[in-house]
mmCIF file with all atom_site columns, C-alpha atoms in Angstrom:
data_model
loop_
_atom_site.group_PDB
_atom_site.id
_atom_site.type_symbol
_atom_site.label_atom_id
_atom_site.label_alt_id
_atom_site.label_comp_id
_atom_site.label_asym_id
_atom_site.label_entity_id
_atom_site.label_seq_id
_atom_site.pdbx_PDB_ins_code
_atom_site.Cartn_x
_atom_site.Cartn_y
_atom_site.Cartn_z
_atom_site.occupancy
_atom_site.B_iso_or_equiv
_atom_site.pdbx_formal_charge
_atom_site.auth_seq_id
_atom_site.auth_comp_id
_atom_site.auth_asym_id
_atom_site.auth_atom_id
_atom_site.pdbx_PDB_model_num
ATOM 1   C CA . MET A 1 1   ? 74.628  -28.536 70.910  1.00 0.00 ? 1   MET A CA 1
ATOM 2   C CA . SER A 1 2   ? 74.314  -25.006 72.130  1.00 0.00 ? 2   SER A CA 1
ATOM 3   C CA . LYS A 1 3   ? 71.043  -23.421 73.004  1.00 0.00 ? 3   LYS A CA 1
ATOM 4   C CA . LYS A 1 4   ? 71.447  -20.974 70.087  1.00 0.00 ? 4   LYS A CA 1
ATOM 5   C CA . THR A 1 5   ? 71.915  -23.802 67.607  1.00 0.00 ? 5   THR A CA 1
ATOM 6   C CA . GLU A 1 6   ? 68.955  -25.660 69.001  1.00 0.00 ? 6   GLU A CA 1
ATOM 7   C CA . TYR A 1 7   ? 66.806  -22.561 68.732  1.00 0.00 ? 7   TYR A CA 1
ATOM 8   C CA . LEU A 1 8   ? 67.754  -22.020 65.081  1.00 0.00 ? 8   LEU A CA 1
ATOM 9   C CA . ARG A 1 9   ? 67.014  -25.644 64.215  1.00 0.00 ? 9   ARG A CA 1
ATOM 10  C CA . MET A 1 10  ? 63.597  -25.463 65.822  1.00 0.00 ? 10  MET A CA 1
ATOM 11  C CA . ALA A 1 11  ? 62.839  -22.173 64.106  1.00 0.00 ? 11  ALA A CA 1
ATOM 12  C CA . LYS A 1 12  ? 63.783  -23.658 60.749  1.00 0.00 ? 12  LYS A CA 1
ATOM 13  C CA . GLU A 1 13  ? 61.594  -26.698 61.337  1.00 0.00 ? 13  GLU A CA 1
ATOM 14  C CA . ASN A 1 14  ? 58.666  -24.432 62.346  1.00 0.00 ? 14  ASN A CA 1
ATOM 15  C CA . LYS A 1 15  ? 59.191  -22.360 59.198  1.00 0.00 ? 15  LYS A CA 1
ATOM 16  C CA . ASN A 1 16  ? 59.258  -25.447 57.007  1.00 0.00 ? 16  ASN A CA 1
ATOM 17  C CA . GLY A 1 17  ? 56.127  -26.721 58.731  1.00 0.00 ? 17  GLY A CA 1
ATOM 18  C CA . GLN A 1 18  ? 54.320  -23.448 58.046  1.00 0.00 ? 18  GLN A CA 1
ATOM 19  C CA . ILE A 1 19  ? 55.344  -23.571 54.398  1.00 0.00 ? 19  ILE A CA 1
ATOM 20  C CA . LYS A 1 20  ? 54.015  -27.117 54.114  1.00 0.00 ? 20  LYS A CA 1
ATOM 21  C CA . LYS A 1 21  ? 50.746  -26.073 55.778  1.00 0.00 ? 21  LYS A CA 1
ATOM 22  C CA . THR A 1 22  ? 50.432  -23.119 53.414  1.00 0.00 ? 22  THR A CA 1
ATOM 23  C CA . ILE A 1 23  ? 51.053  -25.345 50.362  1.00 0.00 ? 23  ILE A CA 1
ATOM 24  C CA . LEU A 1 24  ? 48.495  -27.876 51.619  1.00 0.00 ? 24  LEU A CA 1
ATOM 25  C CA . ALA A 1 25  ? 45.980  -25.097 52.230  1.00 0.00 ? 25  ALA A CA 1
ATOM 26  C CA . LEU A 1 26  ? 46.486  -23.756 48.691  1.00 0.00 ? 26  LEU A CA 1
ATOM 27  C CA . ILE A 1 27  ? 46.083  -27.265 47.240  1.00 0.00 ? 27  ILE A CA 1
ATOM 28  C CA . LEU A 1 28  ? 42.930  -27.717 49.301  1.00 0.00 ? 28  LEU A CA 1
ATOM 29  C CA . ILE A 1 29  ? 41.541  -24.404 48.080  1.00 0.00 ? 29  ILE A CA 1
ATOM 30  C CA . ALA A 1 30  ? 42.334  -25.370 44.483  1.00 0.00 ? 30  ALA A CA 1
ATOM 31  C CA . ILE A 1 31  ? 40.589  -28.741 44.931  1.00 0.00 ? 31  ILE A CA 1
ATOM 32  C CA . ILE A 1 32  ? 37.539  -27.006 46.417  1.00 0.00 ? 32  ILE A CA 1
ATOM 33  C CA . GLY A 1 33  ? 37.549  -24.555 43.522  1.00 0.00 ? 33  GLY A CA 1
ATOM 34  C CA . VAL A 1 34  ? 37.588  -27.381 40.971  1.00 0.00 ? 34  VAL A CA 1
ATOM 35  C CA . LEU A 1 35  ? 34.721  -29.114 42.774  1.00 0.00 ? 35  LEU A CA 1
ATOM 36  C CA . VAL A 1 36  ? 32.661  -25.938 42.814  1.00 0.00 ? 36  VAL A CA 1
ATOM 37  C CA . TYR A 1 37  ? 33.301  -25.450 39.109  1.00 0.00 ? 37  TYR A CA 1
ATOM 38  C CA . VAL A 1 38  ? 32.290  -29.009 38.322  1.00 0.00 ? 38  VAL A CA 1
ATOM 39  C CA . VAL A 1 39  ? 29.138  -28.815 40.436  1.00 0.00 ? 39  VAL A CA 1
ATOM 40  C CA . PHE A 1 40  ? 27.897  -25.373 39.413  1.00 0.00 ? 40  PHE A CA 1
ATOM 41  C CA . ALA A 1 41  ? 29.641  -24.004 36.354  1.00 0.00 ? 41  ALA A CA 1
ATOM 42  C CA . LYS A 1 42  ? 29.739  -27.065 34.107  1.00 0.00 ? 42  LYS A CA 1
ATOM 43  C CA . PRO A 1 43  ? 25.960  -27.669 33.985  1.00 0.00 ? 43  PRO A CA 1
ATOM 44  C CA . ALA A 1 44  ? 25.504  -24.029 33.010  1.00 0.00 ? 44  ALA A CA 1
ATOM 45  C CA . VAL A 1 45  ? 27.992  -24.434 30.190  1.00 0.00 ? 45  VAL A CA 1
ATOM 46  C CA . GLU A 1 46  ? 26.357  -27.656 29.080  1.00 0.00 ? 46  GLU A CA 1
ATOM 47  C CA . LYS A 1 47  ? 22.993  -25.959 29.123  1.00 0.00 ? 47  LYS A CA 1
ATOM 48  C CA . GLN A 1 48  ? 24.326  -23.113 27.058  1.00 0.00 ? 48  GLN A CA 1
ATOM 49  C CA . ASP A 1 49  ? 25.859  -25.555 24.601  1.00 0.00 ? 49  ASP A CA 1
ATOM 50  C CA . ASN A 1 50  ? 22.628  -27.491 24.344  1.00 0.00 ? 50  ASN A CA 1
ATOM 51  C CA . THR A 1 51  ? 20.619  -24.361 23.465  1.00 0.00 ? 51  THR A CA 1
ATOM 52  C CA . ALA A 1 52  ? 23.138  -22.871 21.113  1.00 0.00 ? 52  ALA A CA 1
ATOM 53  C CA . LYS A 1 53  ? 22.415  -23.130 17.404  1.00 0.00 ? 53  LYS A CA 1
ATOM 54  C CA . THR A 1 54  ? 24.781  -24.907 15.084  1.00 0.00 ? 54  THR A CA 1
ATOM 55  C CA . PHE A 1 55  ? 25.885  -23.237 11.846  1.00 0.00 ? 55  PHE A CA 1
ATOM 56  C CA . THR A 1 56  ? 23.379  -25.368 9.942   1.00 0.00 ? 56  THR A CA 1
ATOM 57  C CA . GLN A 1 57  ? 20.575  -24.353 12.283  1.00 0.00 ? 57  GLN A CA 1
ATOM 58  C CA . VAL A 1 58  ? 21.490  -20.700 11.901  1.00 0.00 ? 58  VAL A CA 1
ATOM 59  C CA . LYS A 1 59  ? 21.420  -20.990 8.100   1.00 0.00 ? 59  LYS A CA 1
ATOM 60  C CA . GLU A 1 60  ? 18.109  -22.814 8.237   1.00 0.00 ? 60  GLU A CA 1
ATOM 61  C CA . SER A 1 61  ? 16.728  -20.039 10.441  1.00 0.00 ? 61  SER A CA 1
ATOM 62  C CA . GLU A 1 62  ? 17.928  -17.448 7.931   1.00 0.00 ? 62  GLU A CA 1
ATOM 63  C CA . MET A 1 63  ? 16.306  -19.427 5.141   1.00 0.00 ? 63  MET A CA 1
ATOM 64  C CA . VAL A 1 64  ? 13.021  -19.459 7.023   1.00 0.00 ? 64  VAL A CA 1
ATOM 65  C CA . GLU A 1 65  ? 13.213  -15.691 7.461   1.00 0.00 ? 65  GLU A CA 1
ATOM 66  C CA . GLU A 1 66  ? 13.950  -15.268 3.756   1.00 0.00 ? 66  GLU A CA 1
ATOM 67  C CA . VAL A 1 67  ? 11.021  -17.492 2.854   1.00 0.00 ? 67  VAL A CA 1
ATOM 68  C CA . ASN A 1 68  ? 8.771   -15.479 5.147   1.00 0.00 ? 68  ASN A CA 1
ATOM 69  C CA . ASP A 1 69  ? 9.915   -12.276 3.465   1.00 0.00 ? 69  ASP A CA 1
ATOM 70  C CA . GLU A 1 70  ? 9.252   -13.878 0.070   1.00 0.00 ? 70  GLU A CA 1
ATOM 71  C CA . ASN A 1 71  ? 5.767   -14.885 1.221   1.00 0.00 ? 71  ASN A CA 1
ATOM 72  C CA . ILE A 1 72  ? 5.060   -11.296 2.277   1.00 0.00 ? 72  ILE A CA 1
ATOM 73  C CA . SER A 1 73  ? 6.225   -10.039 -1.093  1.00 0.00 ? 73  SER A CA 1
ATOM 74  C CA . ASN A 1 74  ? 4.062   -12.633 -2.833  1.00 0.00 ? 74  ASN A CA 1
ATOM 75  C CA . GLU A 1 75  ? 1.070   -11.657 -0.759  1.00 0.00 ? 75  GLU A CA 1
ATOM 76  C CA . GLU A 1 76  ? 1.586   -8.029  -1.656  1.00 0.00 ? 76  GLU A CA 1
ATOM 77  C CA . SER A 1 77  ? 1.916   -8.972  -5.319  1.00 0.00 ? 77  SER A CA 1
ATOM 78  C CA . ASN A 1 78  ? -1.174  -11.115 -5.133  1.00 0.00 ? 78  ASN A CA 1
ATOM 79  C CA . ASN A 1 79  ? -3.095  -8.245  -3.617  1.00 0.00 ? 79  ASN A CA 1
ATOM 80  C CA . LEU A 1 80  ? -2.005  -5.988  -6.421  1.00 0.00 ? 80  LEU A CA 1
ATOM 81  C CA . SER A 1 81  ? -2.903  -8.667  -8.961  1.00 0.00 ? 81  SER A CA 1
ATOM 82  C CA . SER A 1 82  ? -6.278  -9.186  -7.333  1.00 0.00 ? 82  SER A CA 1
ATOM 83  C CA . THR A 1 83  ? -6.967  -5.489  -7.690  1.00 0.00 ? 83  THR A CA 1
ATOM 84  C CA . ARG A 1 84  ? -6.177  -5.636  -11.382 1.00 0.00 ? 84  ARG A CA 1
ATOM 85  C CA . ILE A 1 85  ? -8.141  -8.841  -11.832 1.00 0.00 ? 85  ILE A CA 1
ATOM 86  C CA . GLY A 1 86  ? -11.034 -7.198  -10.005 1.00 0.00 ? 86  GLY A CA 1
ATOM 87  C CA . ASP A 1 87  ? -11.289 -4.587  -12.784 1.00 0.00 ? 87  ASP A CA 1
ATOM 88  C CA . LYS A 1 88  ? -14.042 -5.456  -15.181 1.00 0.00 ? 88  LYS A CA 1
ATOM 89  C CA . GLU A 1 89  ? -13.348 -6.891  -18.607 1.00 0.00 ? 89  GLU A CA 1
ATOM 90  C CA . VAL A 1 90  ? -13.549 -4.391  -21.427 1.00 0.00 ? 90  VAL A CA 1
ATOM 91  C CA . LYS A 1 91  ? -14.748 -4.995  -24.952 1.00 0.00 ? 91  LYS A CA 1
ATOM 92  C CA . ILE A 1 92  ? -13.119 -2.720  -27.549 1.00 0.00 ? 92  ILE A CA 1
ATOM 93  C CA . THR A 1 93  ? -15.025 -1.878  -30.727 1.00 0.00 ? 93  THR A CA 1
ATOM 94  C CA . LYS A 1 94  ? -13.717 0.208   -33.608 1.00 0.00 ? 94  LYS A CA 1
ATOM 95  C CA . LEU A 1 95  ? -16.492 2.377   -35.042 1.00 0.00 ? 95  LEU A CA 1
ATOM 96  C CA . LYS A 1 96  ? -16.648 4.955   -37.811 1.00 0.00 ? 96  LYS A CA 1
ATOM 97  C CA . ASP A 1 97  ? -16.901 7.855   -35.395 1.00 0.00 ? 97  ASP A CA 1
ATOM 98  C CA . GLY A 1 98  ? -14.521 6.567   -32.738 1.00 0.00 ? 98  GLY A CA 1
ATOM 99  C CA . THR A 1 99  ? -13.375 3.709   -30.513 1.00 0.00 ? 99  THR A CA 1
ATOM 100 C CA . LEU A 1 100 ? -15.838 2.301   -27.977 1.00 0.00 ? 100 LEU A CA 1
ATOM 101 C CA . TYR A 1 101 ? -14.591 0.800   -24.714 1.00 0.00 ? 101 TYR A CA 1
ATOM 102 C CA . SER A 1 102 ? -17.468 -1.055  -23.132 1.00 0.00 ? 102 SER A CA 1
ATOM 103 C CA . ILE A 1 103 ? -17.332 -2.988  -19.865 1.00 0.00 ? 103 ILE A CA 1
ATOM 104 C CA . SER A 1 104 ? -18.243 -6.622  -20.593 1.00 0.00 ? 104 SER A CA 1
ATOM 105 C CA . GLY A 1 105 ? -19.898 -5.488  -23.821 1.00 0.00 ? 105 GLY A CA 1
ATOM 106 C CA . GLU A 1 106 ? -22.822 -4.054  -21.889 1.00 0.00 ? 106 GLU A CA 1
ATOM 107 C CA . SER A 1 107 ? -25.292 -1.985  -23.858 1.00 0.00 ? 107 SER A CA 1
ATOM 108 C CA . VAL A 1 108 ? -26.865 0.644   -21.650 1.00 0.00 ? 108 VAL A CA 1
ATOM 109 C CA . LYS A 1 109 ? -29.713 2.887   -22.807 1.00 0.00 ? 109 LYS A CA 1
ATOM 110 C CA . PRO A 1 110 ? -29.393 6.264   -21.072 1.00 0.00 ? 110 PRO A CA 1
ATOM 111 C CA . GLU A 1 111 ? -32.310 7.849   -19.266 1.00 0.00 ? 111 GLU A CA 1
ATOM 112 C CA . LEU A 1 112 ? -30.755 11.297  -19.500 1.00 0.00 ? 112 LEU A CA 1
ATOM 113 C CA . ILE A 1 113 ? -28.643 12.798  -22.290 1.00 0.00 ? 113 ILE A CA 1
ATOM 114 C CA . ILE A 1 114 ? -26.569 15.855  -21.433 1.00 0.00 ? 114 ILE A CA 1
ATOM 115 C CA . GLY A 1 115 ? -25.676 17.485  -24.739 1.00 0.00 ? 115 GLY A CA 1
ATOM 116 C CA . ASN A 1 116 ? -24.964 20.906  -26.186 1.00 0.00 ? 116 ASN A CA 1
ATOM 117 C CA . ASN A 1 117 ? -28.118 22.595  -24.931 1.00 0.00 ? 117 ASN A CA 1
ATOM 118 C CA . TYR A 1 118 ? -28.480 23.201  -21.161 1.00 0.00 ? 118 TYR A CA 1
ATOM 119 C CA . PHE A 1 119 ? -25.245 21.340  -20.490 1.00 0.00 ? 119 PHE A CA 1
ATOM 120 C CA . ASP A 1 120 ? -24.244 23.593  -17.621 1.00 0.00 ? 120 ASP A CA 1
ATOM 121 C CA . THR A 1 121 ? -27.829 23.918  -16.326 1.00 0.00 ? 121 THR A CA 1
ATOM 122 C CA . GLN A 1 122 ? -28.366 20.160  -16.116 1.00 0.00 ? 122 GLN A CA 1
ATOM 123 C CA . LEU A 1 123 ? -25.062 19.487  -14.335 1.00 0.00 ? 123 LEU A CA 1
ATOM 124 C CA . SER A 1 124 ? -25.868 22.254  -11.867 1.00 0.00 ? 124 SER A CA 1
ATOM 125 C CA . ASP A 1 125 ? -29.242 20.667  -11.175 1.00 0.00 ? 125 ASP A CA 1
ATOM 126 C CA . VAL A 1 126 ? -27.639 17.223  -10.695 1.00 0.00 ? 126 VAL A CA 1
ATOM 127 C CA . ASN A 1 127 ? -25.295 18.644  -8.057  1.00 0.00 ? 127 ASN A CA 1
ATOM 128 C CA . THR A 1 128 ? -28.130 20.527  -6.343  1.00 0.00 ? 128 THR A CA 1
ATOM 129 C CA . ASN A 1 129 ? -30.759 17.755  -6.421  1.00 0.00 ? 129 ASN A CA 1
ATOM 130 C CA . PHE A 1 130 ? -28.679 14.600  -6.608  1.00 0.00 ? 130 PHE A CA 1
ATOM 131 C CA . SER A 1 131 ? -31.210 12.355  -4.882  1.00 0.00 ? 131 SER A CA 1
ATOM 132 C CA . THR A 1 132 ? -33.478 12.888  -7.922  1.00 0.00 ? 132 THR A CA 1
ATOM 133 C CA . TYR A 1 133 ? -30.796 11.608  -10.298 1.00 0.00 ? 133 TYR A CA 1
ATOM 134 C CA . GLU A 1 134 ? -29.072 8.951   -8.199  1.00 0.00 ? 134 GLU A CA 1
ATOM 135 C CA . GLY A 1 135 ? -29.162 5.539   -9.889  1.00 0.00 ? 135 GLY A CA 1
ATOM 136 C CA . LYS A 1 136 ? -30.197 6.898   -13.275 1.00 0.00 ? 136 LYS A CA 1
ATOM 137 C CA . THR A 1 137 ? -28.185 6.214   -16.407 1.00 0.00 ? 137 THR A CA 1
ATOM 138 C CA . VAL A 1 138 ? -26.714 9.174   -18.249 1.00 0.00 ? 138 VAL A CA 1
ATOM 139 C CA . GLU A 1 139 ? -24.945 9.937   -21.514 1.00 0.00 ? 139 GLU A CA 1
ATOM 140 C CA . ILE A 1 140 ? -22.631 12.935  -21.555 1.00 0.00 ? 140 ILE A CA 1
ATOM 141 C CA . GLU A 1 141 ? -20.122 14.339  -24.041 1.00 0.00 ? 141 GLU A CA 1
ATOM 142 C CA . GLY A 1 142 ? -17.155 16.534  -23.375 1.00 0.00 ? 142 GLY A CA 1
ATOM 143 C CA . PHE A 1 143 ? -13.392 16.739  -23.225 1.00 0.00 ? 143 PHE A CA 1
ATOM 144 C CA . PHE A 1 144 ? -11.264 14.923  -20.695 1.00 0.00 ? 144 PHE A CA 1
ATOM 145 C CA . ILE A 1 145 ? -10.102 16.731  -17.555 1.00 0.00 ? 145 ILE A CA 1
ATOM 146 C CA . GLU A 1 146 ? -7.887  15.294  -14.868 1.00 0.00 ? 146 GLU A CA 1
ATOM 147 C CA . ASP A 1 147 ? -7.108  16.526  -11.384 1.00 0.00 ? 147 ASP A CA 1
ATOM 148 C CA . SER A 1 148 ? -5.238  13.436  -10.225 1.00 0.00 ? 148 SER A CA 1
ATOM 149 C CA . PRO A 1 149 ? -6.504  11.056  -9.005  1.00 0.00 ? 149 PRO A CA 1
ATOM 150 C CA . PHE A 1 150 ? -9.881  12.396  -10.122 1.00 0.00 ? 150 PHE A CA 1
ATOM 151 C CA . THR A 1 151 ? -11.180 12.329  -13.713 1.00 0.00 ? 151 THR A CA 1
ATOM 152 C CA . PHE A 1 152 ? -13.874 14.538  -15.233 1.00 0.00 ? 152 PHE A CA 1
ATOM 153 C CA . VAL A 1 153 ? -15.754 15.098  -18.453 1.00 0.00 ? 153 VAL A CA 1
ATOM 154 C CA . GLY A 1 154 ? -16.689 18.635  -19.269 1.00 0.00 ? 154 GLY A CA 1
ATOM 155 C CA . ARG A 1 155 ? -16.714 21.730  -21.475 1.00 0.00 ? 155 ARG A CA 1
ATOM 156 C CA . TYR A 1 156 ? -15.888 25.419  -21.405 1.00 0.00 ? 156 TYR A CA 1
ATOM 157 C CA . SER A 1 157 ? -18.744 27.426  -19.995 1.00 0.00 ? 157 SER A CA 1
ATOM 158 C CA . GLU A 1 158 ? -19.863 31.001  -20.487 1.00 0.00 ? 158 GLU A CA 1
ATOM 159 C CA . SER A 1 159 ? -22.664 30.737  -17.912 1.00 0.00 ? 159 SER A CA 1
ATOM 160 C CA . ASN A 1 160 ? -20.505 29.401  -15.053 1.00 0.00 ? 160 ASN A CA 1
ATOM 161 C CA . LEU A 1 161 ? -23.380 27.684  -13.268 1.00 0.00 ? 161 LEU A CA 1
ATOM 162 C CA . CYS A 1 162 ? -21.251 24.867  -11.855 1.00 0.00 ? 162 CYS A CA 1
ATOM 163 C CA . ALA A 1 163 ? -20.639 25.782  -8.207  1.00 0.00 ? 163 ALA A CA 1
ATOM 164 C CA . TYR A 1 164 ? -17.767 23.278  -7.896  1.00 0.00 ? 164 TYR A CA 1
ATOM 165 C CA . CYS A 1 165 ? -15.940 24.239  -11.115 1.00 0.00 ? 165 CYS A CA 1
ATOM 166 C CA . PRO A 1 166 ? -13.373 26.938  -11.767 1.00 0.00 ? 166 PRO A CA 1
ATOM 167 C CA . GLN A 1 167 ? -14.358 30.014  -13.748 1.00 0.00 ? 167 GLN A CA 1
ATOM 168 C CA . GLY A 1 168 ? -14.970 29.161  -17.390 1.00 0.00 ? 168 GLY A CA 1
ATOM 169 C CA . TYR A 1 169 ? -15.555 25.417  -16.943 1.00 0.00 ? 169 TYR A CA 1
ATOM 170 C CA . SER A 1 170 ? -18.436 23.034  -16.383 1.00 0.00 ? 170 SER A CA 1
ATOM 171 C CA . TYR A 1 171 ? -17.691 19.368  -15.715 1.00 0.00 ? 171 TYR A CA 1
ATOM 172 C CA . PHE A 1 172 ? -18.694 16.271  -13.792 1.00 0.00 ? 172 PHE A CA 1
ATOM 173 C CA . GLU A 1 173 ? -16.586 13.532  -12.216 1.00 0.00 ? 173 GLU A CA 1
ATOM 174 C CA . TYR A 1 174 ? -16.581 10.013  -13.623 1.00 0.00 ? 174 TYR A CA 1
ATOM 175 C CA . GLU A 1 175 ? -14.946 6.742   -12.532 1.00 0.00 ? 175 GLU A CA 1
ATOM 176 C CA . TRP A 1 176 ? -13.800 3.982   -14.857 1.00 0.00 ? 176 TRP A CA 1
ATOM 177 C CA . HIS A 1 177 ? -13.410 0.467   -13.470 1.00 0.00 ? 177 HIS A CA 1
ATOM 178 C CA . GLY A 1 178 ? -12.478 -1.377  -16.658 1.00 0.00 ? 178 GLY A CA 1
ATOM 179 C CA . ASN A 1 179 ? -9.155  -3.192  -16.963 1.00 0.00 ? 179 ASN A CA 1
ATOM 180 C CA . ASN A 1 180 ? -8.117  -0.763  -19.720 1.00 0.00 ? 180 ASN A CA 1
ATOM 181 C CA . GLN A 1 181 ? -6.478  2.389   -18.383 1.00 0.00 ? 181 GLN A CA 1
ATOM 182 C CA . PHE A 1 182 ? -6.240  5.491   -20.584 1.00 0.00 ? 182 PHE A CA 1
ATOM 183 C CA . ASP A 1 183 ? -3.448  7.958   -21.117 1.00 0.00 ? 183 ASP A CA 1
ATOM 184 C CA . PHE A 1 184 ? -5.564  10.996  -21.977 1.00 0.00 ? 184 PHE A CA 1
ATOM 185 C CA . THR A 1 185 ? -4.405  14.591  -22.188 1.00 0.00 ? 185 THR A CA 1
ATOM 186 C CA . ASN A 1 186 ? -6.226  17.387  -20.407 1.00 0.00 ? 186 ASN A CA 1
ATOM 187 C CA . GLU A 1 187 ? -8.824  19.133  -22.590 1.00 0.00 ? 187 GLU A CA 1
ATOM 188 C CA . LYS A 1 188 ? -7.792  17.156  -25.653 1.00 0.00 ? 188 LYS A CA 1
ATOM 189 C CA . GLU A 1 189 ? -9.651  13.834  -26.101 1.00 0.00 ? 189 GLU A CA 1
ATOM 190 C CA . TRP A 1 190 ? -13.370 14.178  -26.747 1.00 0.00 ? 190 TRP A CA 1
ATOM 191 C CA . LEU A 1 191 ? -15.333 11.562  -24.846 1.00 0.00 ? 191 LEU A CA 1
ATOM 192 C CA . LYS A 1 192 ? -18.851 10.190  -24.887 1.00 0.00 ? 192 LYS A CA 1
ATOM 193 C CA . ILE A 1 193 ? -19.489 8.550   -21.540 1.00 0.00 ? 193 ILE A CA 1
ATOM 194 C CA . VAL A 1 194 ? -22.438 6.373   -20.568 1.00 0.00 ? 194 VAL A CA 1
ATOM 195 C CA . GLY A 1 195 ? -22.869 5.390   -16.935 1.00 0.00 ? 195 GLY A CA 1
ATOM 196 C CA . THR A 1 196 ? -24.879 5.606   -13.746 1.00 0.00 ? 196 THR A CA 1
ATOM 197 C CA . PHE A 1 197 ? -25.073 8.467   -11.270 1.00 0.00 ? 197 PHE A CA 1
ATOM 198 C CA . LYS A 1 198 ? -23.684 7.291   -7.948  1.00 0.00 ? 198 LYS A CA 1
ATOM 199 C CA . ARG A 1 199 ? -22.770 8.662   -4.542  1.00 0.00 ? 199 ARG A CA 1
ATOM 200 C CA . GLY A 1 200 ? -19.301 8.118   -3.114  1.00 0.00 ? 200 GLY A CA 1
ATOM 201 C CA . PHE A 1 201 ? -17.345 8.891   0.040   1.00 0.00 ? 201 PHE A CA 1
ATOM 202 C CA . ASP A 1 202 ? -13.666 9.681   0.547   1.00 0.00 ? 202 ASP A CA 1
ATOM 203 C CA . ASP A 1 203 ? -11.412 11.576  2.969   1.00 0.00 ? 203 ASP A CA 1
ATOM 204 C CA . LEU A 1 204 ? -12.979 14.839  1.829   1.00 0.00 ? 204 LEU A CA 1
ATOM 205 C CA . GLY A 1 205 ? -16.505 13.598  2.430   1.00 0.00 ? 205 GLY A CA 1
ATOM 206 C CA . GLU A 1 206 ? -19.419 12.803  0.131   1.00 0.00 ? 206 GLU A CA 1
ATOM 207 C CA . TYR A 1 207 ? -19.163 13.288  -3.604  1.00 0.00 ? 207 TYR A CA 1
ATOM 208 C CA . TYR A 1 208 ? -21.197 12.502  -6.749  1.00 0.00 ? 208 TYR A CA 1
ATOM 209 C CA . TYR A 1 209 ? -19.882 10.781  -9.851  1.00 0.00 ? 209 TYR A CA 1
ATOM 210 C CA . ILE A 1 210 ? -20.780 8.802   -12.967 1.00 0.00 ? 210 ILE A CA 1
ATOM 211 C CA . ASP A 1 211 ? -19.887 5.118   -12.787 1.00 0.00 ? 211 ASP A CA 1
ATOM 212 C CA . ALA A 1 212 ? -18.932 4.715   -16.439 1.00 0.00 ? 212 ALA A CA 1
ATOM 213 C CA . SER A 1 213 ? -20.030 1.532   -18.195 1.00 0.00 ? 213 SER A CA 1
ATOM 214 C CA . SER A 1 214 ? -18.611 2.712   -21.537 1.00 0.00 ? 214 SER A CA 1
ATOM 215 C CA . ILE A 1 215 ? -16.248 5.367   -22.835 1.00 0.00 ? 215 ILE A CA 1
ATOM 216 C CA . LYS A 1 216 ? -16.218 6.255   -26.481 1.00 0.00 ? 216 LYS A CA 1
ATOM 217 C CA . VAL A 1 217 ? -13.177 8.179   -27.707 1.00 0.00 ? 217 VAL A CA 1
ATOM 218 C CA . MET A 1 218 ? -14.584 10.253  -30.528 1.00 0.00 ? 218 MET A CA 1
ATOM 219 C CA . ASN A 1 219 ? -12.657 10.916  -33.730 1.00 0.00 ? 219 ASN A CA 1
ATOM 220 C CA . GLU A 1 220 ? -14.033 14.457  -34.017 1.00 0.00 ? 220 GLU A CA 1
ATOM 221 C CA . ARG A 1 221 ? -14.388 17.094  -31.321 1.00 0.00 ? 221 ARG A CA 1
ATOM 222 C CA . GLY A 1 222 ? -17.882 18.336  -30.491 1.00 0.00 ? 222 GLY A CA 1
ATOM 223 C CA . GLN A 1 223 ? -19.033 21.761  -29.290 1.00 0.00 ? 223 GLN A CA 1
ATOM 224 C CA . ASP A 1 224 ? -16.525 22.549  -26.597 1.00 0.00 ? 224 ASP A CA 1
ATOM 225 C CA . THR A 1 225 ? -18.110 25.769  -25.285 1.00 0.00 ? 225 THR A CA 1
ATOM 226 C CA . VAL A 1 226 ? -21.615 25.966  -23.841 1.00 0.00 ? 226 VAL A CA 1
ATOM 227 C CA . LYS A 1 227 ? -23.683 29.049  -22.981 1.00 0.00 ? 227 LYS A CA 1
ATOM 228 C CA . ASN A 1 228 ? -26.366 27.623  -20.710 1.00 0.00 ? 228 ASN A CA 1
#
């Protein structure tokens, strides 16, 4: 065998040996990669699978959320119902001169009657010296006035003594806490209101009003314009 042939044979064997070593190295790297995956990656996957929700669990979770929303709605409804239930019961009596709406059928004898004479003067004095009138029961007649959400009973005035009223009017605020709500028209229905002078507070500050225990919707209109 010539030296050239021998050299080529040895070179070929070295090349084949290097290829085998490369293949073995790649196989070894692959085996190491599999081992690393088994040791580190698989537990993480298993952990993720263990914490993942099934379809049934997801639906149950959605059902819980829906129930919670329903409970909130029910609570809101109950609060609204409680407000309505909290309104006082009203007894309705048909009379010859009108219809009387009385809270719990209470009969209240007024300590002060504000009628045709000195209507404007008396209301002006109530506003000026409220501490003198606070807690007293009053009877007052006049037409309905609304400046939502506030309600008033009043008359037209030629004297204009009411410092809180527009020109040509004299009126006083009242509040009705009966479970009957009225659909009155401004300056139309003629009312006789019996109630108690009280002091209230809102976003605008302190105010005075009549806590009405009864409202009588009169069949006939009274004197709608006062002079004093």
